[in-house]
Amino acid sequence: LDSTLPASFERAEIKTFVESYDNFLFDCDGVLWLGSEVIPGIPATLDWLRSMGKRVFFVTNNSTKSRQQYAEKFSKLGIHASPEEIFSSAYAAAVYIKEVAQLPKDKKVFVIGMDGIRNELDNIGIENFSLQDDKPLFEDSDLLQYKPDDQVGAVVVGLDRNISYRKYAQAYQYLRYNNGGKGALFVATNADSTFPMSGTMYPGTGAILAPLITALDREPIVTGKPSLNMLEAVFAQHKINPSRTCMVGDRLNTDIQFGLQGGIGTLLVLTGVNQLKDLEGSSIQPSFIIPGLVNLSEAKD
Ligand code: PLP
Ligand code: CA
């Protein structure tokens, strides 16, 4: 380990850290993989944790895939994971709409986002639709097509690589006028300002959301980290003790904030978005820091 790290672990400390927890929640991008490449040594590190009886769960803010699609990605990267261990912001949005907001059965959901969100809504039995056309311009003649559809009870927004003015305009109508003038339920899978891909950063779901927030002067319910929806889903579906649970992540304002708000342990890894310099002056401080998740296996006997 790099001895210049302020909170860097000695081998004995890593051992004590690993022994302090029975359950680990792992953020995915920046911790397990970078885009489509697994971080070397991660599959073996997770297998080693499992071999000691640790339970592992995965919590990602990336809403573009369903749990089933993530299970396939994990398998392709050589990481053992079952769909029940995987929690994504798209799944959390579907659970929120059904169980917390209790959207009436005769209402449907308008989706801005990729397939992951629609798949999770389908899986949970909620009718949903999105705008498939990618006509770029909003023509005057299009105005005639905006018949307010009061059956739309909620709008979910996630990262959409085909975002368009038409989608915003349609979402705005539902969010502003439906539900007897109170507006449809406004849900965002996550609000990450950016996300990393191929060594650079791209505008994230937070950036996709901003025009709607501005137009409506209204904030969405966010189901991804740092909101605790995914933690509550893990606790509801698996019997685990919060005081023996640690969140491992690479981003302070999502992962580490999530762990701190959830009252569980927090471990920052430096293989993703945030680096040591980002800790200076930040109000969000992890309990532990380690260069990479693979370094945990330095505690191996
Ligand atoms: N959203 C998108 C679209 C992403 O591509 C990523 C990471 O690649 C994220 C969010 C953040 O995902 P995670 O929470 O696994 O770091
Ligand atoms: Ca991450």
mmCIF file of C-alpha atoms in Angstrom, residues 6-289:
data_model
loop_
_atom_site.group_PDB
_atom_site.id
_atom_site.type_symbol
_atom_site.label_atom_id
_atom_site.label_comp_id
_atom_site.label_asym_id
_atom_site.label_seq_id
_atom_site.Cartn_x
_atom_site.Cartn_y
_atom_site.Cartn_z
ATOM 1 C CA PRO A 6 -3.438 9.670 5.123
ATOM 2 C CA ALA A 7 -5.797 6.892 6.097
ATOM 3 C CA SER A 8 -3.970 4.121 4.299
ATOM 4 C CA PHE A 9 -4.247 0.694 5.777
ATOM 5 C CA GLU A 10 -1.444 -1.404 7.190
ATOM 6 C CA ARG A 11 -1.975 -5.098 6.521
ATOM 7 C CA ALA A 12 -3.230 -5.682 10.075
ATOM 8 C CA GLU A 13 -5.713 -2.839 9.691
ATOM 9 C CA ILE A 14 -7.108 -4.276 6.462
ATOM 10 C CA LYS A 15 -7.610 -7.555 8.284
ATOM 11 C CA THR A 16 -9.445 -5.812 11.135
ATOM 12 C CA PHE A 17 -11.522 -3.876 8.595
ATOM 13 C CA VAL A 18 -12.553 -7.049 6.736
ATOM 14 C CA GLU A 19 -13.367 -8.768 10.034
ATOM 15 C CA SER A 20 -15.549 -5.828 11.108
ATOM 16 C CA TYR A 21 -18.118 -6.426 8.380
ATOM 17 C CA ASP A 22 -20.270 -9.350 7.249
ATOM 18 C CA ASN A 23 -21.888 -7.559 4.315
ATOM 19 C CA PHE A 24 -20.402 -5.416 1.582
ATOM 20 C CA LEU A 25 -22.303 -3.196 -0.829
ATOM 21 C CA PHE A 26 -20.281 -2.453 -3.932
ATOM 22 C CA ASP A 27 -20.715 0.430 -6.307
ATOM 23 C CA CYS A 28 -19.948 -0.932 -9.787
ATOM 24 C CA ASP A 29 -18.304 1.496 -12.211
ATOM 25 C CA GLY A 30 -14.998 2.697 -10.773
ATOM 26 C CA VAL A 31 -14.904 -0.098 -8.175
ATOM 27 C CA LEU A 32 -15.439 -3.374 -10.084
ATOM 28 C CA TRP A 33 -15.082 -2.216 -13.639
ATOM 29 C CA LEU A 34 -14.316 0.807 -15.793
ATOM 30 C CA GLY A 35 -16.941 0.897 -18.550
ATOM 31 C CA SER A 36 -16.740 -2.467 -20.259
ATOM 32 C CA GLU A 37 -13.375 -3.545 -18.721
ATOM 33 C CA VAL A 38 -13.177 -5.422 -15.429
ATOM 34 C CA ILE A 39 -10.537 -4.038 -13.028
ATOM 35 C CA PRO A 40 -7.837 -6.759 -12.791
ATOM 36 C CA GLY A 41 -8.088 -8.963 -9.691
ATOM 37 C CA ILE A 42 -11.671 -7.997 -8.817
ATOM 38 C CA PRO A 43 -13.384 -11.359 -9.535
ATOM 39 C CA ALA A 44 -10.862 -13.167 -7.303
ATOM 40 C CA THR A 45 -11.183 -10.547 -4.544
ATOM 41 C CA LEU A 46 -14.983 -10.950 -4.494
ATOM 42 C CA ASP A 47 -14.688 -14.757 -4.542
ATOM 43 C CA TRP A 48 -12.265 -14.536 -1.603
ATOM 44 C CA LEU A 49 -14.723 -12.357 0.379
ATOM 45 C CA ARG A 50 -17.509 -14.845 -0.369
ATOM 46 C CA SER A 51 -15.262 -17.762 0.666
ATOM 47 C CA MET A 52 -15.022 -16.159 4.118
ATOM 48 C CA GLY A 53 -18.815 -16.084 4.359
ATOM 49 C CA LYS A 54 -19.180 -12.392 3.511
ATOM 50 C CA ARG A 55 -22.359 -11.412 1.697
ATOM 51 C CA VAL A 56 -21.958 -9.113 -1.254
ATOM 52 C CA PHE A 57 -24.438 -6.822 -2.979
ATOM 53 C CA PHE A 58 -24.082 -4.465 -5.896
ATOM 54 C CA VAL A 59 -25.612 -0.980 -6.055
ATOM 55 C CA THR A 60 -25.237 1.017 -9.260
ATOM 56 C CA ASN A 61 -26.660 4.387 -10.269
ATOM 57 C CA ASN A 62 -26.406 3.449 -13.937
ATOM 58 C CA SER A 63 -30.037 3.095 -15.082
ATOM 59 C CA THR A 64 -29.325 1.998 -18.652
ATOM 60 C CA LYS A 65 -29.553 -1.749 -17.845
ATOM 61 C CA SER A 66 -32.009 -3.959 -15.949
ATOM 62 C CA ARG A 67 -30.922 -6.292 -13.127
ATOM 63 C CA GLN A 68 -31.069 -9.180 -15.591
ATOM 64 C CA GLN A 69 -28.873 -7.304 -18.075
ATOM 65 C CA TYR A 70 -26.418 -6.540 -15.250
ATOM 66 C CA ALA A 71 -26.317 -10.229 -14.304
ATOM 67 C CA GLU A 72 -25.223 -10.905 -17.897
ATOM 68 C CA LYS A 73 -22.562 -8.162 -17.726
ATOM 69 C CA PHE A 74 -21.210 -9.531 -14.422
ATOM 70 C CA SER A 75 -21.019 -13.012 -15.910
ATOM 71 C CA LYS A 76 -19.211 -11.738 -19.015
ATOM 72 C CA LEU A 77 -16.647 -9.996 -16.802
ATOM 73 C CA GLY A 78 -16.113 -13.166 -14.727
ATOM 74 C CA ILE A 79 -17.795 -11.813 -11.583
ATOM 75 C CA HIS A 80 -20.226 -14.128 -9.773
ATOM 76 C CA ALA A 81 -23.504 -12.345 -9.020
ATOM 77 C CA SER A 82 -27.175 -13.303 -9.018
ATOM 78 C CA PRO A 83 -29.898 -10.821 -10.066
ATOM 79 C CA GLU A 84 -31.140 -10.787 -6.408
ATOM 80 C CA GLU A 85 -27.792 -9.359 -5.320
ATOM 81 C CA ILE A 86 -27.907 -6.554 -7.895
ATOM 82 C CA PHE A 87 -29.666 -3.258 -7.179
ATOM 83 C CA SER A 88 -29.771 -0.522 -9.799
ATOM 84 C CA SER A 89 -31.334 2.921 -9.857
ATOM 85 C CA ALA A 90 -33.765 1.753 -12.589
ATOM 86 C CA TYR A 91 -34.958 -1.118 -10.385
ATOM 87 C CA ALA A 92 -35.207 1.277 -7.420
ATOM 88 C CA ALA A 93 -37.348 3.660 -9.511
ATOM 89 C CA ALA A 94 -39.755 0.843 -10.435
ATOM 90 C CA VAL A 95 -40.015 -0.326 -6.808
ATOM 91 C CA TYR A 96 -40.528 3.253 -5.632
ATOM 92 C CA ILE A 97 -43.387 3.858 -8.094
ATOM 93 C CA LYS A 98 -45.142 0.622 -7.202
ATOM 94 C CA GLU A 99 -44.558 0.292 -3.473
ATOM 95 C CA VAL A 100 -43.901 3.749 -2.081
ATOM 96 C CA ALA A 101 -45.921 6.015 -4.392
ATOM 97 C CA GLN A 102 -48.430 3.214 -5.068
ATOM 98 C CA LEU A 103 -49.266 4.413 -8.555
ATOM 99 C CA PRO A 104 -52.863 3.331 -9.278
ATOM 100 C CA LYS A 105 -53.087 0.258 -11.551
ATOM 101 C CA ASP A 106 -54.909 2.146 -14.313
ATOM 102 C CA LYS A 107 -52.086 4.717 -14.615
ATOM 103 C CA LYS A 108 -49.005 4.432 -16.798
ATOM 104 C CA VAL A 109 -45.472 5.804 -16.814
ATOM 105 C CA PHE A 110 -43.711 7.945 -19.437
ATOM 106 C CA VAL A 111 -40.003 7.117 -19.616
ATOM 107 C CA ILE A 112 -37.062 9.261 -20.679
ATOM 108 C CA GLY A 113 -34.135 6.840 -20.619
ATOM 109 C CA MET A 114 -32.709 3.624 -21.978
ATOM 110 C CA ASP A 115 -34.188 0.086 -21.942
ATOM 111 C CA GLY A 116 -33.175 -0.679 -18.336
ATOM 112 C CA ILE A 117 -35.955 1.482 -16.911
ATOM 113 C CA ARG A 118 -38.676 0.139 -19.185
ATOM 114 C CA ASN A 119 -37.586 -3.465 -18.512
ATOM 115 C CA GLU A 120 -37.788 -2.967 -14.748
ATOM 116 C CA LEU A 121 -41.235 -1.344 -15.023
ATOM 117 C CA ASP A 122 -42.376 -4.257 -17.221
ATOM 118 C CA ASN A 123 -40.996 -6.773 -14.688
ATOM 119 C CA ILE A 124 -42.966 -5.182 -11.877
ATOM 120 C CA GLY A 125 -46.161 -4.964 -13.953
ATOM 121 C CA ILE A 126 -46.372 -1.203 -14.552
ATOM 122 C CA GLU A 127 -47.535 -0.055 -17.977
ATOM 123 C CA ASN A 128 -45.005 2.283 -19.542
ATOM 124 C CA PHE A 129 -44.003 3.902 -22.813
ATOM 125 C CA SER A 130 -41.415 6.209 -24.299
ATOM 126 C CA LEU A 131 -41.026 8.302 -27.444
ATOM 127 C CA GLN A 132 -39.262 6.119 -29.965
ATOM 128 C CA ASP A 133 -39.019 8.587 -32.793
ATOM 129 C CA ASP A 134 -35.886 10.642 -33.037
ATOM 130 C CA LYS A 135 -37.226 13.426 -35.209
ATOM 131 C CA PRO A 136 -34.922 16.183 -34.027
ATOM 132 C CA LEU A 137 -37.095 19.245 -34.382
ATOM 133 C CA PHE A 138 -40.249 20.303 -32.661
ATOM 134 C CA GLU A 139 -42.410 21.476 -35.559
ATOM 135 C CA ASP A 140 -45.512 23.617 -35.155
ATOM 136 C CA SER A 141 -47.547 20.724 -36.527
ATOM 137 C CA ASP A 142 -46.351 18.600 -33.614
ATOM 138 C CA LEU A 143 -48.270 20.788 -31.205
ATOM 139 C CA LEU A 144 -51.442 19.149 -32.450
ATOM 140 C CA GLN A 145 -50.181 15.789 -31.242
ATOM 141 C CA TYR A 146 -49.940 16.866 -27.616
ATOM 142 C CA LYS A 147 -53.227 15.578 -26.359
ATOM 143 C CA PRO A 148 -52.772 15.553 -22.616
ATOM 144 C CA ASP A 149 -53.058 11.900 -21.556
ATOM 145 C CA ASP A 150 -54.304 11.868 -18.004
ATOM 146 C CA GLN A 151 -53.567 8.155 -17.735
ATOM 147 C CA VAL A 152 -49.896 9.113 -17.385
ATOM 148 C CA GLY A 153 -49.419 9.165 -13.615
ATOM 149 C CA ALA A 154 -45.631 9.347 -13.482
ATOM 150 C CA VAL A 155 -42.572 10.346 -15.500
ATOM 151 C CA VAL A 156 -39.242 8.587 -14.930
ATOM 152 C CA VAL A 157 -36.029 10.215 -16.138
ATOM 153 C CA GLY A 158 -32.707 8.409 -16.511
ATOM 154 C CA LEU A 159 -29.727 8.733 -18.800
ATOM 155 C CA ASP A 160 -31.096 8.917 -22.370
ATOM 156 C CA ARG A 161 -28.608 8.867 -25.235
ATOM 157 C CA ASN A 162 -31.398 9.971 -27.587
ATOM 158 C CA ILE A 163 -32.683 12.874 -25.507
ATOM 159 C CA SER A 164 -34.657 15.386 -27.549
ATOM 160 C CA TYR A 165 -36.741 18.522 -27.200
ATOM 161 C CA ARG A 166 -39.799 16.441 -28.124
ATOM 162 C CA LYS A 167 -39.241 14.165 -25.137
ATOM 163 C CA TYR A 168 -38.800 17.129 -22.812
ATOM 164 C CA ALA A 169 -41.911 18.838 -24.178
ATOM 165 C CA GLN A 170 -44.027 15.732 -23.712
ATOM 166 C CA ALA A 171 -42.683 15.005 -20.209
ATOM 167 C CA TYR A 172 -43.310 18.623 -19.268
ATOM 168 C CA GLN A 173 -46.991 18.363 -20.234
ATOM 169 C CA TYR A 174 -47.538 15.352 -17.960
ATOM 170 C CA LEU A 175 -45.508 16.812 -15.119
ATOM 171 C CA ARG A 176 -47.256 20.145 -15.303
ATOM 172 C CA TYR A 177 -50.899 19.360 -16.101
ATOM 173 C CA ASN A 178 -51.777 15.763 -15.195
ATOM 174 C CA ASN A 179 -53.141 14.473 -11.912
ATOM 175 C CA GLY A 180 -55.876 17.085 -11.746
ATOM 176 C CA GLY A 181 -53.397 19.932 -12.314
ATOM 177 C CA LYS A 182 -50.989 18.829 -9.575
ATOM 178 C CA GLY A 183 -48.704 17.232 -12.162
ATOM 179 C CA ALA A 184 -47.627 13.618 -12.623
ATOM 180 C CA LEU A 185 -45.219 12.024 -10.141
ATOM 181 C CA PHE A 186 -41.641 13.117 -11.057
ATOM 182 C CA VAL A 187 -39.012 10.412 -10.545
ATOM 183 C CA ALA A 188 -35.320 10.444 -11.504
ATOM 184 C CA THR A 189 -33.213 7.292 -11.416
ATOM 185 C CA ASN A 190 -30.176 9.306 -10.310
ATOM 186 C CA ALA A 191 -28.776 12.814 -10.437
ATOM 187 C CA ASP A 192 -25.068 12.215 -11.153
ATOM 188 C CA SER A 193 -23.791 15.377 -12.855
ATOM 189 C CA THR A 194 -21.365 13.352 -14.973
ATOM 190 C CA PHE A 195 -20.245 9.786 -15.607
ATOM 191 C CA PRO A 196 -16.899 8.412 -16.762
ATOM 192 C CA MET A 197 -16.453 6.517 -20.020
ATOM 193 C CA SER A 198 -13.306 5.607 -21.964
ATOM 194 C CA GLY A 199 -11.059 7.833 -19.886
ATOM 195 C CA THR A 200 -13.174 10.979 -20.089
ATOM 196 C CA MET A 201 -16.344 12.379 -18.504
ATOM 197 C CA TYR A 202 -19.784 12.780 -20.099
ATOM 198 C CA PRO A 203 -22.918 14.674 -18.992
ATOM 199 C CA GLY A 204 -24.880 12.452 -16.605
ATOM 200 C CA THR A 205 -28.531 12.044 -15.638
ATOM 201 C CA GLY A 206 -28.339 15.207 -13.519
ATOM 202 C CA ALA A 207 -27.598 17.122 -16.707
ATOM 203 C CA ILE A 208 -30.444 15.366 -18.557
ATOM 204 C CA LEU A 209 -32.804 16.373 -15.707
ATOM 205 C CA ALA A 210 -31.827 20.029 -15.463
ATOM 206 C CA PRO A 211 -34.068 21.396 -18.275
ATOM 207 C CA LEU A 212 -37.181 19.809 -16.717
ATOM 208 C CA ILE A 213 -36.329 21.110 -13.253
ATOM 209 C CA THR A 214 -35.848 24.591 -14.725
ATOM 210 C CA ALA A 215 -39.046 24.493 -16.777
ATOM 211 C CA LEU A 216 -41.170 23.119 -13.939
ATOM 212 C CA ASP A 217 -39.454 24.778 -10.976
ATOM 213 C CA ARG A 218 -39.917 21.405 -9.302
ATOM 214 C CA GLU A 219 -37.489 18.754 -8.025
ATOM 215 C CA PRO A 220 -37.839 15.025 -8.753
ATOM 216 C CA ILE A 221 -37.738 12.137 -6.290
ATOM 217 C CA VAL A 222 -34.286 10.610 -6.888
ATOM 218 C CA THR A 223 -34.108 6.838 -6.367
ATOM 219 C CA GLY A 224 -30.346 6.351 -6.911
ATOM 220 C CA LYS A 225 -27.489 7.014 -4.477
ATOM 221 C CA PRO A 226 -27.212 9.047 -2.236
ATOM 222 C CA SER A 227 -30.967 8.583 -1.658
ATOM 223 C CA LEU A 228 -31.540 5.502 0.499
ATOM 224 C CA ASN A 229 -34.046 3.681 -1.736
ATOM 225 C CA MET A 230 -31.534 1.028 -2.814
ATOM 226 C CA LEU A 231 -30.299 0.496 0.758
ATOM 227 C CA GLU A 232 -33.885 0.067 1.946
ATOM 228 C CA ALA A 233 -34.482 -2.428 -0.884
ATOM 229 C CA VAL A 234 -31.372 -4.425 0.144
ATOM 230 C CA PHE A 235 -32.499 -4.434 3.797
ATOM 231 C CA ALA A 236 -36.093 -5.345 2.860
ATOM 232 C CA GLN A 237 -35.039 -8.285 0.694
ATOM 233 C CA HIS A 238 -32.080 -9.674 2.669
ATOM 234 C CA LYS A 239 -31.787 -10.088 6.414
ATOM 235 C CA ILE A 240 -28.638 -8.117 7.174
ATOM 236 C CA ASN A 241 -27.370 -6.164 10.140
ATOM 237 C CA PRO A 242 -26.614 -2.508 9.195
ATOM 238 C CA SER A 243 -23.853 -2.225 11.809
ATOM 239 C CA ARG A 244 -22.001 -5.107 10.090
ATOM 240 C CA THR A 245 -22.415 -3.593 6.604
ATOM 241 C CA CYS A 246 -20.027 -1.422 4.586
ATOM 242 C CA MET A 247 -20.540 0.577 1.374
ATOM 243 C CA VAL A 248 -17.588 0.587 -1.025
ATOM 244 C CA GLY A 249 -17.530 3.309 -3.680
ATOM 245 C CA ASP A 250 -15.469 5.678 -5.799
ATOM 246 C CA ARG A 251 -17.654 8.819 -5.634
ATOM 247 C CA LEU A 252 -18.049 10.964 -2.514
ATOM 248 C CA ASN A 253 -21.357 12.689 -3.306
ATOM 249 C CA THR A 254 -23.166 9.487 -4.282
ATOM 250 C CA ASP A 255 -21.602 6.339 -2.748
ATOM 251 C CA ILE A 256 -19.961 7.691 0.392
ATOM 252 C CA GLN A 257 -22.858 10.047 1.143
ATOM 253 C CA PHE A 258 -25.216 7.064 0.684
ATOM 254 C CA GLY A 259 -23.271 4.998 3.227
ATOM 255 C CA LEU A 260 -23.020 7.866 5.706
ATOM 256 C CA GLN A 261 -26.750 8.656 5.458
ATOM 257 C CA GLY A 262 -27.569 4.980 5.783
ATOM 258 C CA GLY A 263 -25.549 4.643 8.988
ATOM 259 C CA ILE A 264 -23.252 1.944 7.575
ATOM 260 C CA GLY A 265 -19.467 1.806 7.133
ATOM 261 C CA THR A 266 -17.862 3.557 4.146
ATOM 262 C CA LEU A 267 -14.765 2.662 2.148
ATOM 263 C CA LEU A 268 -13.507 4.929 -0.647
ATOM 264 C CA VAL A 269 -11.466 3.328 -3.434
ATOM 265 C CA LEU A 270 -9.309 5.489 -5.693
ATOM 266 C CA THR A 271 -9.845 3.527 -8.937
ATOM 267 C CA GLY A 272 -12.714 5.726 -10.156
ATOM 268 C CA VAL A 273 -14.014 9.299 -10.006
ATOM 269 C CA ASN A 274 -12.695 10.838 -6.758
ATOM 270 C CA GLN A 275 -9.070 11.076 -5.693
ATOM 271 C CA LEU A 276 -7.360 12.013 -2.410
ATOM 272 C CA LYS A 277 -7.267 15.713 -3.337
ATOM 273 C CA ASP A 278 -11.094 15.728 -3.506
ATOM 274 C CA LEU A 279 -11.243 14.923 0.223
ATOM 275 C CA GLU A 280 -9.683 18.271 1.112
ATOM 276 C CA GLY A 281 -12.445 20.616 2.206
ATOM 277 C CA SER A 282 -15.186 18.083 1.490
ATOM 278 C CA SER A 283 -17.924 17.620 4.088
ATOM 279 C CA ILE A 284 -18.233 14.006 2.935
ATOM 280 C CA GLN A 285 -15.469 11.895 4.485
ATOM 281 C CA PRO A 286 -15.302 8.082 4.267
ATOM 282 C CA SER A 287 -14.398 5.932 7.284
ATOM 283 C CA PHE A 288 -11.692 4.155 5.271
ATOM 284 C CA ILE A 289 -9.665 4.715 2.100
#
